[in-house]
Coordinates of C-alpha atoms and ligand atoms in Angstrom, one line a residue:
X1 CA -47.9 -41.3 -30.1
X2 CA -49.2 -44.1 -31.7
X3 CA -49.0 -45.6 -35.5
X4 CA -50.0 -48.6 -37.6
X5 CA -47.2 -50.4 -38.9
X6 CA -47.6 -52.0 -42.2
X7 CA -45.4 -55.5 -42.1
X8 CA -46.1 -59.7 -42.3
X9 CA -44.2 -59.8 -39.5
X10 CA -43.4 -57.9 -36.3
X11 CA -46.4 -55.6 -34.4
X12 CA -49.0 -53.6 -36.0
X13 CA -49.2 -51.2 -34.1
X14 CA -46.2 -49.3 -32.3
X15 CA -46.9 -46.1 -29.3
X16 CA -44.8 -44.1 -27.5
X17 CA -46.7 -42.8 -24.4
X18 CA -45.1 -40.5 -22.2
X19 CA -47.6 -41.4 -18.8
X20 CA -47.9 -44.3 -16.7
X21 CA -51.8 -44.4 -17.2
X22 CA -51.5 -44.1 -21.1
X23 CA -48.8 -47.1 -21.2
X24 CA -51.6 -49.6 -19.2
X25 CA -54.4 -48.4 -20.9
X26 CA -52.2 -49.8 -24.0
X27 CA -51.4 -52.8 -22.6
X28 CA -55.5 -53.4 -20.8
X29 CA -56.4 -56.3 -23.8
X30 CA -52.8 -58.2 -22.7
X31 CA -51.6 -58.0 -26.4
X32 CA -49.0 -55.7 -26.0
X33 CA -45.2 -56.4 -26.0
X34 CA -43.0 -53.7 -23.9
X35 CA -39.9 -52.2 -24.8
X36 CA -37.7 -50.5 -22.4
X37 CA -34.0 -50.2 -23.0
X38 CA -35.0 -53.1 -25.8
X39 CA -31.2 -55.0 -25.0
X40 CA -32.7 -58.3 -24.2
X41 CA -35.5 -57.4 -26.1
X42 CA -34.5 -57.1 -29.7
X43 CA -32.3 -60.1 -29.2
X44 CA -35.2 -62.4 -28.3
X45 CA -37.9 -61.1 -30.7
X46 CA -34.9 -61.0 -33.7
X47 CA -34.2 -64.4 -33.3
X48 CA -37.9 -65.3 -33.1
X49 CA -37.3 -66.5 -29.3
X50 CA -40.0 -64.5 -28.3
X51 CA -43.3 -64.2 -30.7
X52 CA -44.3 -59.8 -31.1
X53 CA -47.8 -59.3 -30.1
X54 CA -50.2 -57.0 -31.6
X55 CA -48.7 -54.0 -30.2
X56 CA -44.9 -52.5 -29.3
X57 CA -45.5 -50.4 -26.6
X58 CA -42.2 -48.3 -26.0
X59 CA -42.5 -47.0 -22.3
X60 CA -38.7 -45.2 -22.7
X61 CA -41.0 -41.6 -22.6
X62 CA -42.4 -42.4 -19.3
X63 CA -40.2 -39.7 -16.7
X64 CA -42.5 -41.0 -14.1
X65 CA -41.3 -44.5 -14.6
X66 CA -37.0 -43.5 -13.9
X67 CA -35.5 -42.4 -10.8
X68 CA -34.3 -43.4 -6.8
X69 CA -36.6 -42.2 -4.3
X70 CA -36.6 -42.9 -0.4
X71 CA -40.2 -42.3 1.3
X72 CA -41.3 -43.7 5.0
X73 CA -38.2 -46.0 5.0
X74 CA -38.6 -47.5 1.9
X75 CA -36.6 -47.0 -1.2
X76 CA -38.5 -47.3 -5.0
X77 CA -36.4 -47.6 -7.8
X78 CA -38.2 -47.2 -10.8
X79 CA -38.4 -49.5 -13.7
X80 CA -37.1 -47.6 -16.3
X81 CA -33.7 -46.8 -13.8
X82 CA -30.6 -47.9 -15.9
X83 CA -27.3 -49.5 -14.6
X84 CA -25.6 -46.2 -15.2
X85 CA -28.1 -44.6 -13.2
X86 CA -28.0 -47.5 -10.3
X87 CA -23.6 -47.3 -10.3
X88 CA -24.2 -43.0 -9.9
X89 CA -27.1 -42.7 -8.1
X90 CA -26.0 -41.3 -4.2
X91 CA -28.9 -42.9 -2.5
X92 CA -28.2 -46.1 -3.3
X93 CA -24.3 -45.3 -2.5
X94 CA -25.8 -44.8 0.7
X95 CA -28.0 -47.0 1.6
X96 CA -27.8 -50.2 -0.2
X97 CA -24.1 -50.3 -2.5
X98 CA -25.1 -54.0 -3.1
X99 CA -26.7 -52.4 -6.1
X100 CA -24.1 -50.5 -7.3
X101 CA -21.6 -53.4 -7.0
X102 CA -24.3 -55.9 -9.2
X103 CA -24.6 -52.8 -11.7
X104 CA -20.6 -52.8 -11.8
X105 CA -20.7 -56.1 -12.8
X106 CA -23.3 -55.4 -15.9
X107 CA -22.5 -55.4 -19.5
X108 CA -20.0 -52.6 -20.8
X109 CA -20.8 -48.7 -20.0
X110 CA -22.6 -48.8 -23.5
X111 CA -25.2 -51.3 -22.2
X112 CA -25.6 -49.8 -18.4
X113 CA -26.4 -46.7 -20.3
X114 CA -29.7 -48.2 -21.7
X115 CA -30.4 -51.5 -19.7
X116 CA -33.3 -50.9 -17.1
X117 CA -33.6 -52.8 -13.7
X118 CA -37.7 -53.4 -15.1
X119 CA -36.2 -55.2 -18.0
X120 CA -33.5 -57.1 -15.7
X121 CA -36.3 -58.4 -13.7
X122 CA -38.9 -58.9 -16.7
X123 CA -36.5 -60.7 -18.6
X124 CA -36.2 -63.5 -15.8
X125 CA -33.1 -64.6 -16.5
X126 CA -31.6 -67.0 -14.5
X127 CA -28.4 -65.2 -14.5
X128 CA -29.6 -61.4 -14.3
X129 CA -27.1 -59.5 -12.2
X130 CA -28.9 -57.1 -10.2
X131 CA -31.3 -60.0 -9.0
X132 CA -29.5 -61.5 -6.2
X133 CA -28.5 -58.6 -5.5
X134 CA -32.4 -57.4 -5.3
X135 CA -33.4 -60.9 -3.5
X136 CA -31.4 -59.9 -0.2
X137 CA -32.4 -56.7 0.1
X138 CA -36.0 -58.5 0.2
X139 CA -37.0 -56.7 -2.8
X140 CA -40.9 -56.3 -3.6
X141 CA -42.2 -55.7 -7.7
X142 CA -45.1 -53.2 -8.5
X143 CA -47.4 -54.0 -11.0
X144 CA -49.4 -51.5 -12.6
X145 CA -52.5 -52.2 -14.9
X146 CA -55.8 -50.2 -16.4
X147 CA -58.5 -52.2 -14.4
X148 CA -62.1 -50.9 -13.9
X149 CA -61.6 -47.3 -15.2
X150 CA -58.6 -46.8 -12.7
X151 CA -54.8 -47.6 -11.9
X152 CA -54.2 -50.3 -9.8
X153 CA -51.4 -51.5 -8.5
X154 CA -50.4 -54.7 -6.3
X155 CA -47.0 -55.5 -4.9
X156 CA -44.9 -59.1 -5.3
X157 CA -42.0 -60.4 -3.4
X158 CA -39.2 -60.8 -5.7
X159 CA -39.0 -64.3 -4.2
X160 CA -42.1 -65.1 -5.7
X161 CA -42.4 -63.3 -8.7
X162 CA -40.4 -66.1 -11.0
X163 CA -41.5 -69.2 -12.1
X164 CA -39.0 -70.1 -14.6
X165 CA -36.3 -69.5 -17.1
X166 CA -38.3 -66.4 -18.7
X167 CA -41.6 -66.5 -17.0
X168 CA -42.9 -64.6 -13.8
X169 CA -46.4 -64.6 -12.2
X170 CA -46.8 -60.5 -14.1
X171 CA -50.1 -60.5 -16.4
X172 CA -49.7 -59.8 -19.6
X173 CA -51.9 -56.6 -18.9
X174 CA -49.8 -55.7 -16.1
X175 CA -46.8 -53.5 -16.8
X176 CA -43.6 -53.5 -13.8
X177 CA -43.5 -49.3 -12.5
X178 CA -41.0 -50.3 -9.5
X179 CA -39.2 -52.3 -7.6
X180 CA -38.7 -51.3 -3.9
X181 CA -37.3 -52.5 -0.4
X182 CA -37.2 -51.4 2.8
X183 CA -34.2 -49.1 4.1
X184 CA -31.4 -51.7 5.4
X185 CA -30.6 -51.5 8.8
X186 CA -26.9 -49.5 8.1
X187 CA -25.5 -52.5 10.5
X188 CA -26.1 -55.0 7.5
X189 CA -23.2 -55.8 5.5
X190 CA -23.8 -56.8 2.0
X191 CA -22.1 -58.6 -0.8
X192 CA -22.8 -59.1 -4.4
X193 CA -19.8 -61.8 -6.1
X194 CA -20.0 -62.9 -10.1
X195 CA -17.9 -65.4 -12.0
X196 CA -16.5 -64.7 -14.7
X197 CA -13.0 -64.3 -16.3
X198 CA -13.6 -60.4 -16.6
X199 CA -15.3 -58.3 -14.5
X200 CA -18.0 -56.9 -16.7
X201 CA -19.3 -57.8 -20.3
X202 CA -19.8 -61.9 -19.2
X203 CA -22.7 -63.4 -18.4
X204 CA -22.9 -65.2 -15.1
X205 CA -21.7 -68.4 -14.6
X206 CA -22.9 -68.4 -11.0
X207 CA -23.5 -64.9 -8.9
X208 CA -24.3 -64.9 -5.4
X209 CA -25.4 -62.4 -2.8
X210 CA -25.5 -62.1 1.0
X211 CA -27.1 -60.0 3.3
X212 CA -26.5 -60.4 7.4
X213 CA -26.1 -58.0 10.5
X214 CA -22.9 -59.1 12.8
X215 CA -22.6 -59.5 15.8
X216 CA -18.4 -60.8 16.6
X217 CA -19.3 -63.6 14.2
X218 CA -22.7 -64.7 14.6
X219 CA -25.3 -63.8 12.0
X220 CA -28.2 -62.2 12.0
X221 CA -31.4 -61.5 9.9
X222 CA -29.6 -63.6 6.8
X223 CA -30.3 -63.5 3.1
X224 CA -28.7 -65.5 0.7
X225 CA -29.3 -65.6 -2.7
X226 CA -27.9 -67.3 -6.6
X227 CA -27.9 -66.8 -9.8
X228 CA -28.0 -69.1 -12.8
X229 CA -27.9 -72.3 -10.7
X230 CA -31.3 -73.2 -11.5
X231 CA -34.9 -72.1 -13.2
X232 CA -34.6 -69.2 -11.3
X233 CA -32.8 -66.8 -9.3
X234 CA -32.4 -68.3 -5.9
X235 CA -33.4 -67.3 -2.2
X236 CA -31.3 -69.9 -0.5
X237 CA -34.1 -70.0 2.6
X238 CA -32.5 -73.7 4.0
X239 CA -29.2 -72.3 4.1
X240 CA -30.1 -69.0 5.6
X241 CA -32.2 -70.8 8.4
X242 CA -29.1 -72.9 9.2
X243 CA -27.1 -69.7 9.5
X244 CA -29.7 -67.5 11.4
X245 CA -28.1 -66.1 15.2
X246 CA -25.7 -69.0 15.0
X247 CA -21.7 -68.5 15.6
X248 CA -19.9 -68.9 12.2
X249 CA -17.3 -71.7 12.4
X250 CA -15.5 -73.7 9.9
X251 CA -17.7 -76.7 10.7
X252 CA -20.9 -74.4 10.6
X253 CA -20.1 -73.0 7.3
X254 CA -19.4 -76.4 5.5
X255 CA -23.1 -77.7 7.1
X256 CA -24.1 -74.2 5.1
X257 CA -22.4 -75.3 1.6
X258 CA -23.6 -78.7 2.3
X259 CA -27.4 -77.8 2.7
X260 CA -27.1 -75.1 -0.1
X261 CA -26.1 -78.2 -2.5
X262 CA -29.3 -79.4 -1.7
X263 CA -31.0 -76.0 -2.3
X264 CA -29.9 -75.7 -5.9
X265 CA -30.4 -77.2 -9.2
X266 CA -27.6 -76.4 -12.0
X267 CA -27.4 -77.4 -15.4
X268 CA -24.9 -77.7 -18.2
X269 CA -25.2 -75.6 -21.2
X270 CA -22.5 -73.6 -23.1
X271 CA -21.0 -71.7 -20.4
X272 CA -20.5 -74.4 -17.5
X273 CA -21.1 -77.8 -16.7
X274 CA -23.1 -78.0 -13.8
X275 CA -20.8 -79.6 -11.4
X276 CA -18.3 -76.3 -12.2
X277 CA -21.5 -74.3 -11.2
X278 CA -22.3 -76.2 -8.2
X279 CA -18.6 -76.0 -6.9
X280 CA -18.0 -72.7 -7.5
X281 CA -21.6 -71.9 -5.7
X282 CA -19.7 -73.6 -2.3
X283 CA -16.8 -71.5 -3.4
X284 CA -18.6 -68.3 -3.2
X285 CA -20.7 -69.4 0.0
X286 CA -17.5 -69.7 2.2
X287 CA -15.7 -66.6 0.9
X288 CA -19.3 -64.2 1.7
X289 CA -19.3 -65.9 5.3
X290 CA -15.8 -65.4 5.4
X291 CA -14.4 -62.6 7.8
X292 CA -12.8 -60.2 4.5
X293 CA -16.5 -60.1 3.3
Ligands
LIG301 C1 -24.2 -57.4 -25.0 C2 -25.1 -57.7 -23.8 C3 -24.6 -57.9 -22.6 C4 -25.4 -58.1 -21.5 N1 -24.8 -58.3 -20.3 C5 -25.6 -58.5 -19.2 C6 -25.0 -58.7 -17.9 O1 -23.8 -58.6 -17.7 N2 -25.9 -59.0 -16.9 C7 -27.2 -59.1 -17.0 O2 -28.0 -59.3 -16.0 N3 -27.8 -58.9 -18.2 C8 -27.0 -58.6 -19.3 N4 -27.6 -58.5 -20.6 C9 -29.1 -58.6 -20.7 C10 -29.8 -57.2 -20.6 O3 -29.0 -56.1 -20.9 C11 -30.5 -57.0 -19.3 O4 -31.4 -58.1 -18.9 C12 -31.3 -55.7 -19.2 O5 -31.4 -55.2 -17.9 C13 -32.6 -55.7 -19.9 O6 -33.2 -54.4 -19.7 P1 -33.8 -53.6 -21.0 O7 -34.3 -52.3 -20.5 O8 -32.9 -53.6 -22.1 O9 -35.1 -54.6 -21.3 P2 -35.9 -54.9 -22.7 O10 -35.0 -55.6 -23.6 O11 -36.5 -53.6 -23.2 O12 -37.0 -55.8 -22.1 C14 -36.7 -57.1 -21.6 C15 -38.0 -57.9 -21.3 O13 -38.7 -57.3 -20.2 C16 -40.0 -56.7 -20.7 N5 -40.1 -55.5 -19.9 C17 -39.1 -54.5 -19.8 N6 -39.5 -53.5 -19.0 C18 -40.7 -53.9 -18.6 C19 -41.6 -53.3 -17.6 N7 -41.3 -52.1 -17.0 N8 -42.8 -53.8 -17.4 C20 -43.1 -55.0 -18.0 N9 -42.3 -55.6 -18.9 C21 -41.1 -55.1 -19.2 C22 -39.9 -56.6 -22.2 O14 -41.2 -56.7 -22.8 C23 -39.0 -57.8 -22.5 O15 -39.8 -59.0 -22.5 C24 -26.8 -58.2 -21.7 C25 -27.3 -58.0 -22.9 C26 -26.5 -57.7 -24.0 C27 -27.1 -57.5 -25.4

């Protein structure tokens, strides 16, 4: 479905497809804005944060787009998967309950319902939950665009995919079908925390992740990742090399918090100073290499 739209401001032009190769043909000349579940969405463009482009492209018809799947060791979550979906879906119980405990964290029940993981990781947020969360379970994006006649698609390491407060190395013709990691190794033990005075409905002030097999207590194959203590969500590479098949000790983990202080870069704004972000990032370091974790 498509339609002109007859307003000053705003798109001109609103569709609806309900196929993957419909939605990138719509978005092949880059000026086309996407709505998914439209919660960060019609916040940014309402307040003018974020100019509309000629065209509103609303992928929420794409059935193609939603859903966990597991094939050859490797698990896709689609885009348009919400954080309801993410907190129910038994796969994910399974195999990676990092997810679940990030998704746990999101928003009210009213905003899980209709938040996708695409828009979580479009939005590039330094604060998004389920990105940690996504970092240390070496989470890769697909992009999908109308190139030459055909689909393509090519695949990012979340690591790489931001570039700042907002902005991530995704065309503008490119539209994000999937996110997807490899099956963790059911040795790994995994740990999503978030600040916050309530559990849910509070953006982060910092969240962190971890991801490391155990061996007694020396750590293996490491992943460490923050949120919302700088430009953008964090792989804490220094700190996890420190860490890597070493012994955790009390002197060990304070040489982690110290080279994790170099790692990060937090500001002050509204919801903490950046000395409060900074401390409570050391916090949460020693309590995920702690034994309860
Ligand atoms: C009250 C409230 C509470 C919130 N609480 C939290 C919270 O606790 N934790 C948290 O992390 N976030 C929170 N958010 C932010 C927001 O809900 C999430 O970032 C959400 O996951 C965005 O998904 P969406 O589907 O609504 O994205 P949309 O708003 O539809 O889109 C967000 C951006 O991504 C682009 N986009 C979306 N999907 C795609 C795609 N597949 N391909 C290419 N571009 C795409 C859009 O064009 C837009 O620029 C909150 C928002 C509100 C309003």
């Amino acid at each position: 479905m498509t339609a002109e739209l007859k307003s000053d401001q705003g798109p001109e032009e609103y569709a609806a497809p309900s196929t993957i190769e419909e939605a990138a043909r719509l978005m092949a000349d880059g000026d086309a804005l996407i709505l998914a579940g439209g919660t960060d969405l019609k916040l940014q463009t309402g307040e003018g944060r974020i100019p509309y482009k000629k065209r509103l492209v609303n992928i929420r018809r794409i059935a193609d787009l939603r859903g966990v799947t597991m094939d050859s060791g490797e698990l896709r979550i689609g885009a348009l998967t919400t954080m309801t979906d993410i907190l129910k879906d038994e796969l994910l119980g399974d195999m990676a309950p990092i997810l679940a405990e990030a998704a746990n964290h999101f928003a009210s029940s009213q905003i899980r319902n209709v938040a996708t993981i695409g828009g979580n990781i479009c939005n590039a947020s330094p604060a998004g939950d389920s990105l940690p969360a996504l970092l240390v379970l070496d989470g890769e994006v697909e992009l999908t665009c109308f190139d030459s006649g055909a689909l393509t698609n090519r695949r990012v390491p979340l690591k790489d995919f931001f570039t700042g407060p907002g902005k991530t190395v995704k065309r503008a013709e490119e539209l994000l079908s999937a996110v997807c990691f490899a099956v963790p190794e059911q040795r790994a033990r995994a740990r999503f925390l978030k600040s916050g005075p309530r559990p849910a409905l509070e953006i982060s002030v910092v969240s962190a992740a971890l991801s490391a097999l155990r061996d007694g207590n020396e750590v293996f194959h490491v992943r460490l990742a923050f949120g919302a203590v700088g430009p953008v969500p964090l792989r804490a590479m220094a700190t996890e090399a420190l860490l890597e098949g070493k012994t955790l000790t009390p002197q060990l983990i304070e040489e982690a918090v110290e080279t994790l202080m170099g790692e990060i870069s937090p500001i002050d704004d509204v919801r903490a100073t950046a000395w409060y972000r900074g401390h409570l990032a050391s916090v949460y370091l020693r309590r995920l290499l702690s034994d309860d974790c």
